[in-house]
C-alpha positions as CSV (number, residue, x, y, z in Angstrom):
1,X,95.9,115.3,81.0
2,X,97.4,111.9,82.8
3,X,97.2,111.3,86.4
4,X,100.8,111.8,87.9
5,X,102.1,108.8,89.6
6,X,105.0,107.9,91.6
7,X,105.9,104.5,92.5
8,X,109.0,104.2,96.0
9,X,110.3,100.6,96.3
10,X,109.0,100.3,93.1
11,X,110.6,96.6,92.4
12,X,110.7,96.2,88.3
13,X,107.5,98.6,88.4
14,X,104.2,95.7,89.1
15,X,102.2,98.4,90.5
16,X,103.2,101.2,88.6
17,X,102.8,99.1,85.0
18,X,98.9,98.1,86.5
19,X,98.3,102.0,86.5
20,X,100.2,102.8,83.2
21,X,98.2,100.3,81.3
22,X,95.0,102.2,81.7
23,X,93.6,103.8,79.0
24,X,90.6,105.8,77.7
25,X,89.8,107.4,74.3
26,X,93.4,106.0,73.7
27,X,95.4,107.8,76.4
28,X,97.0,106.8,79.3
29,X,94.6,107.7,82.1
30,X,97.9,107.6,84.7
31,X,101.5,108.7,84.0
32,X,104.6,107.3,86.0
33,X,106.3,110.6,86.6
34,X,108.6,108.9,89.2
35,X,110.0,105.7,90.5
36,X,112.3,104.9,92.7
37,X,114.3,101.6,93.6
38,X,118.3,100.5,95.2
39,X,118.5,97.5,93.3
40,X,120.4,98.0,90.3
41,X,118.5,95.2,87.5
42,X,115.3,96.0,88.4
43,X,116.2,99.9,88.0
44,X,117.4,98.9,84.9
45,X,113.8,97.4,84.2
46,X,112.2,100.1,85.2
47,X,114.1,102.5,83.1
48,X,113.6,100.0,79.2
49,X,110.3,99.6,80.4
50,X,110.0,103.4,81.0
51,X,111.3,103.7,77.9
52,X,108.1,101.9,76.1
53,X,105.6,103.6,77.7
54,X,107.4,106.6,76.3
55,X,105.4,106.1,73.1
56,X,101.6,104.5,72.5
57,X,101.2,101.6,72.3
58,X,100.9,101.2,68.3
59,X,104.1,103.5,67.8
60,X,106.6,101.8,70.0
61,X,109.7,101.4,67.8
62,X,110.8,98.1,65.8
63,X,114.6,98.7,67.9
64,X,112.1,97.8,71.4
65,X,111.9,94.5,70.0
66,X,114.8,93.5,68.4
67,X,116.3,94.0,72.3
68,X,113.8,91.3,73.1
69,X,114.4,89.6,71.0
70,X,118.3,89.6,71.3
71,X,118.9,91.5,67.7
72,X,120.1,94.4,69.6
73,X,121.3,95.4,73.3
74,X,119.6,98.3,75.5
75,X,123.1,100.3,75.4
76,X,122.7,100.7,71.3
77,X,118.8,101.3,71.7
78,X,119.6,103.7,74.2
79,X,122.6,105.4,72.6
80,X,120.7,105.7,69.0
81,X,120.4,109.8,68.3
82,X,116.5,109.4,67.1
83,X,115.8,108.1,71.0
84,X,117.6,110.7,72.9
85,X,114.3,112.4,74.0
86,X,112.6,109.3,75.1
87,X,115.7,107.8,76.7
88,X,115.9,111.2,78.8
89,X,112.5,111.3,80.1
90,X,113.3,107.4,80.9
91,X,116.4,108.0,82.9
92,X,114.9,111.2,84.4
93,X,111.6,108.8,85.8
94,X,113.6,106.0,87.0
95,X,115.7,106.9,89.7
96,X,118.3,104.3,91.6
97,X,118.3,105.0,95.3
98,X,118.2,103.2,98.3
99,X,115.4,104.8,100.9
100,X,116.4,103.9,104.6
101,X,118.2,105.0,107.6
102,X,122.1,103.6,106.7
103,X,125.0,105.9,104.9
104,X,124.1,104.4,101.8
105,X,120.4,105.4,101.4
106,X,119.6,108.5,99.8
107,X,119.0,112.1,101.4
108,X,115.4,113.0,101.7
109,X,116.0,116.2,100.5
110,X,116.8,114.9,97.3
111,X,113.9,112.7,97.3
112,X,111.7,115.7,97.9
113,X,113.4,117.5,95.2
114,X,113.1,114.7,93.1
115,X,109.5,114.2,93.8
116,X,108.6,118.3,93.8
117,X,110.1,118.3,90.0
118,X,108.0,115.3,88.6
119,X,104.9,117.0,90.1
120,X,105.5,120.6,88.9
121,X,106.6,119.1,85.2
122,X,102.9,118.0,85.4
123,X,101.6,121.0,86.8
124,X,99.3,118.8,89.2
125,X,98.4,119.1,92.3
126,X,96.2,115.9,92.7
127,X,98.4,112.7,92.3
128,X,99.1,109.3,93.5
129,X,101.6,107.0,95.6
130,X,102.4,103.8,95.2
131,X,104.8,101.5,96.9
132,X,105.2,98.2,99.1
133,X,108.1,98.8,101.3
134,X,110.2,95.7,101.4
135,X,108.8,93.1,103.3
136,X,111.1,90.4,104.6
137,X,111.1,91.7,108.4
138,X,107.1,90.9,107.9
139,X,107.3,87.7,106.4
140,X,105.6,84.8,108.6
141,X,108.3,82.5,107.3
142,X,111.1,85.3,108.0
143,X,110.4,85.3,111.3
144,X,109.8,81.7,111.4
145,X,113.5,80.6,110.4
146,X,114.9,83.8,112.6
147,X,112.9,82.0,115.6
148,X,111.4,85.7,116.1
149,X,107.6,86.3,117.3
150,X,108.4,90.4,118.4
151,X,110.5,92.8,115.7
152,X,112.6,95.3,117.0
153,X,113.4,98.2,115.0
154,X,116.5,98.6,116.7
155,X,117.8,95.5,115.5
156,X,116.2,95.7,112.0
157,X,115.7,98.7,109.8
158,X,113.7,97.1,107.7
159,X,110.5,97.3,110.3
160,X,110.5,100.7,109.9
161,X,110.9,100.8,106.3
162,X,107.3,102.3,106.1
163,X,107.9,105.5,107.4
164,X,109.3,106.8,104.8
165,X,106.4,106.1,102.8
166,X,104.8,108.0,105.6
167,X,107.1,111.0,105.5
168,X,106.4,111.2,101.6
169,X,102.5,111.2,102.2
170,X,103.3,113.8,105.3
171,X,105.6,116.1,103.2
172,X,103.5,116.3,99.5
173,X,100.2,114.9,100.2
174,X,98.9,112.1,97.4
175,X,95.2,112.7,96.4
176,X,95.7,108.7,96.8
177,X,97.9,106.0,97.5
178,X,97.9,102.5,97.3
179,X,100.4,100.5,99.3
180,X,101.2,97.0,99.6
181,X,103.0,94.5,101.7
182,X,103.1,90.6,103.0
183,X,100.0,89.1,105.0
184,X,102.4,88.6,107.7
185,X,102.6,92.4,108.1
186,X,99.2,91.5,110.4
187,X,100.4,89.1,112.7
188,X,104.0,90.8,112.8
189,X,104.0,92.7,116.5
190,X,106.7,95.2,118.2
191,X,107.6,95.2,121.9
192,X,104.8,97.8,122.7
193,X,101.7,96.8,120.2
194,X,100.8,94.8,116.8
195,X,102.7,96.7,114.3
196,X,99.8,96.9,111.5
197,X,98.1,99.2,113.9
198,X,100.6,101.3,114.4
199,X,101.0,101.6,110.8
200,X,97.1,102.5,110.2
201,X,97.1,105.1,112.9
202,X,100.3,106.6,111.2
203,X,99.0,106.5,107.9
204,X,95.8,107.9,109.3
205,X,97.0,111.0,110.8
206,X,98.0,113.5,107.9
207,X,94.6,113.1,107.3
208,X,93.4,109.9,105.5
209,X,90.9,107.3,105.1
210,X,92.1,104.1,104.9
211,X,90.2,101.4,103.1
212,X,90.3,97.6,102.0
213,X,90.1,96.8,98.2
214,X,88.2,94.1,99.2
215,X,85.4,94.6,102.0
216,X,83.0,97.3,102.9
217,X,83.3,99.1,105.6
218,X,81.3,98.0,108.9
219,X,80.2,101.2,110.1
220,X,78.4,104.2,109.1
221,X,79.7,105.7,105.4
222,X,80.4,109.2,106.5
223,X,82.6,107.9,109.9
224,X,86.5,107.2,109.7
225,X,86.1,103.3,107.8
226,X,86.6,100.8,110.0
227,X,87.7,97.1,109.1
228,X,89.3,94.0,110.7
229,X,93.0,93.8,109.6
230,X,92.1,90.6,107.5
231,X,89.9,92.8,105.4
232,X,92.7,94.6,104.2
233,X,94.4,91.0,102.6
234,X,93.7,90.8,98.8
235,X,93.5,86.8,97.8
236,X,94.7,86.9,94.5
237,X,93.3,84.1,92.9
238,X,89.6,85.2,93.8
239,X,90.2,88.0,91.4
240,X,91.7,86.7,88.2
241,X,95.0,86.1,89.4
242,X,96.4,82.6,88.4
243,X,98.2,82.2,91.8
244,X,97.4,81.9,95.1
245,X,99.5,84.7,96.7
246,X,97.5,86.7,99.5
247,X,98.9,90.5,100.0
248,X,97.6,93.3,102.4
249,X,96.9,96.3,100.4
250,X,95.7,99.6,101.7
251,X,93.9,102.3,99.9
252,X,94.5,105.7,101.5
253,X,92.1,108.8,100.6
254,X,93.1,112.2,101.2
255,X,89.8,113.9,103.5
256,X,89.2,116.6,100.8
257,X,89.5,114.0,98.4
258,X,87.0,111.9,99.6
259,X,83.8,111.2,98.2
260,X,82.5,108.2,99.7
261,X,83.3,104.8,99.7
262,X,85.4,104.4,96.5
263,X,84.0,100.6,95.7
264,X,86.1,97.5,96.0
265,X,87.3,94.6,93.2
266,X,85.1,92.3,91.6
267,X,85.1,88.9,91.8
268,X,86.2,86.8,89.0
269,X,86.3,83.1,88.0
270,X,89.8,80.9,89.3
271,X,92.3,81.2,86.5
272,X,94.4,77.7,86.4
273,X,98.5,77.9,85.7
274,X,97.7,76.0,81.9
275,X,95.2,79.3,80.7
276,X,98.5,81.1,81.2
277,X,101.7,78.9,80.7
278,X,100.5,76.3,77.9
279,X,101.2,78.6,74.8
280,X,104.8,79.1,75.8
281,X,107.5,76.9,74.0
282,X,108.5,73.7,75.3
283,X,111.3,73.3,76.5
284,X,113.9,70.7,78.3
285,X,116.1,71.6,81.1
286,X,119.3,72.1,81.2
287,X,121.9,69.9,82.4
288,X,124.4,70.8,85.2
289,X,127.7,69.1,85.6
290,X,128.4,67.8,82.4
291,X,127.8,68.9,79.0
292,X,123.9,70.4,78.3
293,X,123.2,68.5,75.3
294,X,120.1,66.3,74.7
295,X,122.2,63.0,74.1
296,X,123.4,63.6,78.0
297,X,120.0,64.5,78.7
298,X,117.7,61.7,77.4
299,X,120.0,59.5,79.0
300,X,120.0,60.8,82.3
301,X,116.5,60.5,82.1
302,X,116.5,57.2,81.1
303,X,118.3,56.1,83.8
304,X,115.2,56.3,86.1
305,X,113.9,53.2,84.4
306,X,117.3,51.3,84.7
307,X,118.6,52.0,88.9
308,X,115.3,50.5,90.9
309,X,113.8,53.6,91.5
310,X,110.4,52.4,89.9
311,X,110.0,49.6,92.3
312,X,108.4,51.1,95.0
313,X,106.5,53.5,92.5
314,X,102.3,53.6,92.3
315,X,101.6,51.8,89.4
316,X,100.0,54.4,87.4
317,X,102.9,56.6,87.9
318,X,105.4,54.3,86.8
319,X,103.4,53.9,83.8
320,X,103.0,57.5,83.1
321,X,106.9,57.8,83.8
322,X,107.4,55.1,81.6
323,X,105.7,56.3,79.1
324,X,106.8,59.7,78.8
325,X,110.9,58.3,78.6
326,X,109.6,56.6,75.4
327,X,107.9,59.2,74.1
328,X,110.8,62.0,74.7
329,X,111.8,64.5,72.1
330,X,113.9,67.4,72.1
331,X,112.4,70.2,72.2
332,X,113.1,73.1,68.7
333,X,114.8,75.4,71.3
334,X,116.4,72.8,73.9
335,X,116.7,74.4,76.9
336,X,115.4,77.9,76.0
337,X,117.7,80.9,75.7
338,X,116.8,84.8,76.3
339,X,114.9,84.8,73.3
340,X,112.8,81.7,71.9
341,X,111.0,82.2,68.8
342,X,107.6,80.7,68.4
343,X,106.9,77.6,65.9
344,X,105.0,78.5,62.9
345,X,101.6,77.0,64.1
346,X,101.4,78.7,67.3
347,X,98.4,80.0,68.5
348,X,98.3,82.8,71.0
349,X,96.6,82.0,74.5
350,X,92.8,83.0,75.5
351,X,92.7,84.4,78.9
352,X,93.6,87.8,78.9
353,X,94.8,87.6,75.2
354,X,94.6,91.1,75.0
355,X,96.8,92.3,78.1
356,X,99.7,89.3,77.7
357,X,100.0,89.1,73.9
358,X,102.2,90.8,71.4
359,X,102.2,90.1,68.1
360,X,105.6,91.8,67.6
361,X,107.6,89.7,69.6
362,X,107.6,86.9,67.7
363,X,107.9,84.3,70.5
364,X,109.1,84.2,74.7
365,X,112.2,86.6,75.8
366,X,113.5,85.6,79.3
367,X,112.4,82.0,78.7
368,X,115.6,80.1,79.4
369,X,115.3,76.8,81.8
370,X,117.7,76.2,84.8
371,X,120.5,73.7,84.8
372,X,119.8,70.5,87.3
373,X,121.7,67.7,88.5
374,X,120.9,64.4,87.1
375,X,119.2,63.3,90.3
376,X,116.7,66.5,90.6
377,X,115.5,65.6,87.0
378,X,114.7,62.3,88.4
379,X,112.7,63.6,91.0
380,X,111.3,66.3,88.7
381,X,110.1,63.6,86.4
382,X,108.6,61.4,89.5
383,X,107.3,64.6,90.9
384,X,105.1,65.7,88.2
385,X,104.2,62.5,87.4
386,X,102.8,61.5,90.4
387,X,100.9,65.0,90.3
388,X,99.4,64.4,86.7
389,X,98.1,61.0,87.9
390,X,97.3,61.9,92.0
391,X,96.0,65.1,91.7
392,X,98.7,66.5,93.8
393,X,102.1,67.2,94.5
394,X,103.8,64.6,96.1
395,X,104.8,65.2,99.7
396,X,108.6,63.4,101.2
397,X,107.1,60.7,102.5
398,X,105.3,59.6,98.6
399,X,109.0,59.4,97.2
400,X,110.9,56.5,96.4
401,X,113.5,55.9,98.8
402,X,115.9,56.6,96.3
403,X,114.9,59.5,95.3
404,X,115.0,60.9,98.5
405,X,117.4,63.8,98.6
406,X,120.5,62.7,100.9
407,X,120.0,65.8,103.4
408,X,120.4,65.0,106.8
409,X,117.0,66.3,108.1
410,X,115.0,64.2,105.1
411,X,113.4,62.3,107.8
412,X,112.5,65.0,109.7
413,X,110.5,66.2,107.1
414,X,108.9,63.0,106.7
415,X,108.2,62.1,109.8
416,X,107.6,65.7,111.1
417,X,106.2,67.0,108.3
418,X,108.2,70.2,108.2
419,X,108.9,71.1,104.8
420,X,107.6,68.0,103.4
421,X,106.7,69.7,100.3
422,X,110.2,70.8,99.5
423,X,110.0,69.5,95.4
424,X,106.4,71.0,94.2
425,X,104.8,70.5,91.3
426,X,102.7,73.6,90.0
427,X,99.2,71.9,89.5
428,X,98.2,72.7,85.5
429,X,94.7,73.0,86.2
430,X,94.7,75.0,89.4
431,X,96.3,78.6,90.1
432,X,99.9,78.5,90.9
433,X,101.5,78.6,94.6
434,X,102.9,82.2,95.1
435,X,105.5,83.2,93.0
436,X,108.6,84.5,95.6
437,X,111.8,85.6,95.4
438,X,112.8,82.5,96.2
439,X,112.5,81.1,93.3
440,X,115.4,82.4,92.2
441,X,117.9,80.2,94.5
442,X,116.3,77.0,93.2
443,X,113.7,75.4,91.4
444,X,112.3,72.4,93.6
445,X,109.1,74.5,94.9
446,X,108.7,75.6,91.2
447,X,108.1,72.6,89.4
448,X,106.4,72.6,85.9
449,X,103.4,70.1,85.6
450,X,104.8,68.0,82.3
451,X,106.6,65.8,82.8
452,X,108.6,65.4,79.3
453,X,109.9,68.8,80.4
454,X,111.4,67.8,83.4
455,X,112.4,71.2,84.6
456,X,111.6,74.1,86.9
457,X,109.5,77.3,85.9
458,X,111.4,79.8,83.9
459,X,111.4,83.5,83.9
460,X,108.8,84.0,81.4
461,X,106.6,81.2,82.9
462,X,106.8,82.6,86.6
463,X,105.9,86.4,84.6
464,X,103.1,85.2,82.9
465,X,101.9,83.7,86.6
466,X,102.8,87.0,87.6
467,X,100.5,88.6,85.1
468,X,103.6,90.7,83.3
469,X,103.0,91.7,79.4
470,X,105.1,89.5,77.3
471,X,106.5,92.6,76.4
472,X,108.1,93.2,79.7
473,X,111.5,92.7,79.3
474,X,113.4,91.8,82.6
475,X,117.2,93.1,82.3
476,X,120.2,91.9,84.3
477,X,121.1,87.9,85.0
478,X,118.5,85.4,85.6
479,X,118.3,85.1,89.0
480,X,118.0,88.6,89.9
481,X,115.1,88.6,87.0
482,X,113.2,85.8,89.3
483,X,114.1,87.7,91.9
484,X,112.5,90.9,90.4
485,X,109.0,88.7,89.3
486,X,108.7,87.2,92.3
487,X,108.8,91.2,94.5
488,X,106.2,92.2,92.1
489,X,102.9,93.3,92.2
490,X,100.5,91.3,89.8
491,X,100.5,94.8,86.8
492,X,96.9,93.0,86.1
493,X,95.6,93.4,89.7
494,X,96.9,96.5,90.0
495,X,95.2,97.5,86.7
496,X,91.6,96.7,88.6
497,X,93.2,98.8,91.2
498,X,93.4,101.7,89.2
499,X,89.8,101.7,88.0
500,X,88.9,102.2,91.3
501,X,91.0,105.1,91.3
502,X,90.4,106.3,88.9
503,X,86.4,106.3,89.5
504,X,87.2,108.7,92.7
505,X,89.0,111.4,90.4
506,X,86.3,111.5,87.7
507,X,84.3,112.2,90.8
């Protein structure tokens, strides 16, 4: 019988996928019985991907992939009468709702009722919580642009978020949960005390341990754990993860349910961004403001070598730039689309072959590039570049004056430093910068490291960093489907999660 688990602010399902993807003897060790989440694309990814895990692995349907792979759309997979049953228990798991304090969010009752359902279905009594309430009232760099050291809940619901979290843990008591949230969560203070304590004692007081994924605790075994708040934050990248994103997790342990310390994640080697992103089809990318074909776009590339720009350029960059304007061809699938099919001598990436690779597909869904303006691909080009030969992204002040972006506060960032890194090159041979939601509203802080590309990071790209399945299929337009990669929880950190989990219940 599968672990029941329910995922609230469930995103496109990071967490919940991590714990779904555990087998043993060939069964799912945990079963997603609920998740909840208000945005409406990312519920619908919850839902198709709901839908998969409906069947094993082996005996998922030929119709799954033809919606990857564009053949067919969800609303015909989901309205064909052999599905019905799986599409059911899809829609019944995946609920749209919006958990807060306004008119629009959801009555707890039915959340209660929702929750009391999926539990007796399983007939289970033992069960587990996930969930990262949403985070941007946390965020260091929130509070930064909001000029805001102390949050008020008063003024911002969004602080107080948690608490329903709590009154879920309060009201049906999880054998376990795991919740998540930003780094800045520790520094983030109210107008009475440092709001990551108050959190801990709440979480604490329906009777839990809490414990870090990550550290021992520094006291006796047997006593309530105790840690430092920085042992709580999970640095991706020393465990697998190829980017460097840094997240607080907290385990909580029910007291009856506790068996002594549950054991924390091991250490693995630093994964760079090319063990996950080279296998993927090249592509160009597109071309904003006149017509995206590749005649327009090899010769707004050539136009670097024609206006000056060079002149002021290192040497070895201008070579590298020179030589990759010669050498330019257009990619078999230009700029990408929602499906691109692999060529017939591709070979399937090493790391993690297993977990990211699927046969089936027959190439890279959601692997479309972003439209730029002639002058970005310019910069693009220069930028990776001059990281290919320097070893680093270039900061404002290594651009050529004209490439410098005609903001007003340009020189501020040079001479101050602030935001100096505003185009950044992902480093091939290091783990990416944290993938955010941000990347959705442009592509200068995503920047891919060839430079006969010439583009930003796509969907797929950032989901590979993110360590989603290729099989993952994000629904609804593209930038709600960065915005839904860069919410998530790494599924393959939270898959290491779930062994430890699942260690305490075979206890």
């Amino acid at each position: 019988m599968s672990i029941p688990v329910i995922d609230i602010f469930a995103g496109p399902g990071g967490l919940g996928e991590g714990f779904s993807s555990l087998f043993h003897g060939g069964e799912r060790i945990f079963k997603t019985v609920l998740s909840i989440e208000m945005e409406k694309y990312a519920h619908e990814t919850l839902t198709f991907r709901s839908f998969y895990r409906q069947f094993h692995p082996d005996e998922v349907p030929e119709e799954y992939y033809q919606v990857l792979r564009g053949e067919l759309s969800k609303d015909e997979l989901f309205g064909m009468e052999e599905f019905q049953e799986e599409v059911a228990s899809a829609e019944k798991e995946a609920k749209q709702a919006k958990l807060g304090f306004d008119d629009d969010s959801v009555n707890p009752d039915l959340v209660d009722e929702w929750i009391e359902e999926a539990l007796e279905r399983e007939d289970e009594e033992d069960w587990i919580l996930l969930g990262g309430p949403p985070c941007q009232a946390y965020s260091i760099v929130g509070r930064s642009r909001n000029q805001r050291t102390i949050l008020d809940a008063d003024e911002d619901d969004r602080v107080d978020l948690y608490k329903h979290y709590l009154r879920i843990i309060e009201a049906h008591r999880p054998a376990v949960f795991v919740m998540e949230n930003v780094k800045g969560l520790l520094s983030a203070r109210s107008k009475s005390n440092s709001i990551f304590d108050k959190i801990l004692e709440d979480l604490k007081a329906p009777g839990y341990r809490i414990f870090s994924l990550v550290k021992e605790p520094r006291n006796n075994l047997f006593d309530d754990p105790e840690f430092e708040p920085k042992d709580f934050v999970i640095r991706c990248e020393e465990y697998g993860i190829p980017q460097t994103r840094h997240r607080v997790i907290l385990l909580g342990i029910r007291e009856d349910f506790f068996q002594g310390q549950p054991g924390i994640l091991e250490k693995k080697p630093s994964v760079p961004l090319k063990a996950v992103i080279d296998d993927l089809p090249r592509l160009r990318s597109g071309l904003s403001r006149q017509k995206n074909v590749w005649e327009n776009w090899g010769k707004k590339i050539e136009e670097i070598t024609l206006n000056g720009v060079m002149e002021s350029m290192d040497s070895e960059v201008v070579r590298l730039v020179k030589t990759t304007v010669k050498n330019l061809t257009n990619p078999h699938k230009n700029s990408g689309a929602d499906f691109v099919e692999n060529r017939s001598d591709y070979t399937p990436l090493k790391y993690e072959q297993n977990w990211f690779y699927d046969e089936r597909i027959g190439g890279a869904c959601n692997h479309e590039s972003r439209g730029h303006m002639g002058s970005d691909l310019h910069r693009y080009l220069f930028a990776s570049s001059y990281a290919k030969v320097k070893g680093r992204s270039p900061k404002m002040e290594d651009f050529p004056e004209k490439l410098l972006p005609a903001h007003k506060n340009v020189q501020e960032a040079i001479k101050n430093k602030k935001f100096a890194d505003r185009f950044r090159v992902q480093l091939e041979d290091k783990p990416s910068k944290t993938i955010t939601s941000h990347i959705s509203k442009d592509g200068h802080y995503y920047i891919h490291p060839d430079p006969s590309q010439c583009r930003s990071l796509t969907v797929r790209e950032a989901a590979r960093i993110q360590t989603f399945p290729d099989n993952y299929f994000f629904c609804g337009p593209r930038t709600s489907q960065y915005v839904q990669v860069g919410n998530a929880v790494p599924p393959l950190l939270a898959n290491d999660i779930a062994n430890i989990v699942h260690r305490l219940f075979r206890n």
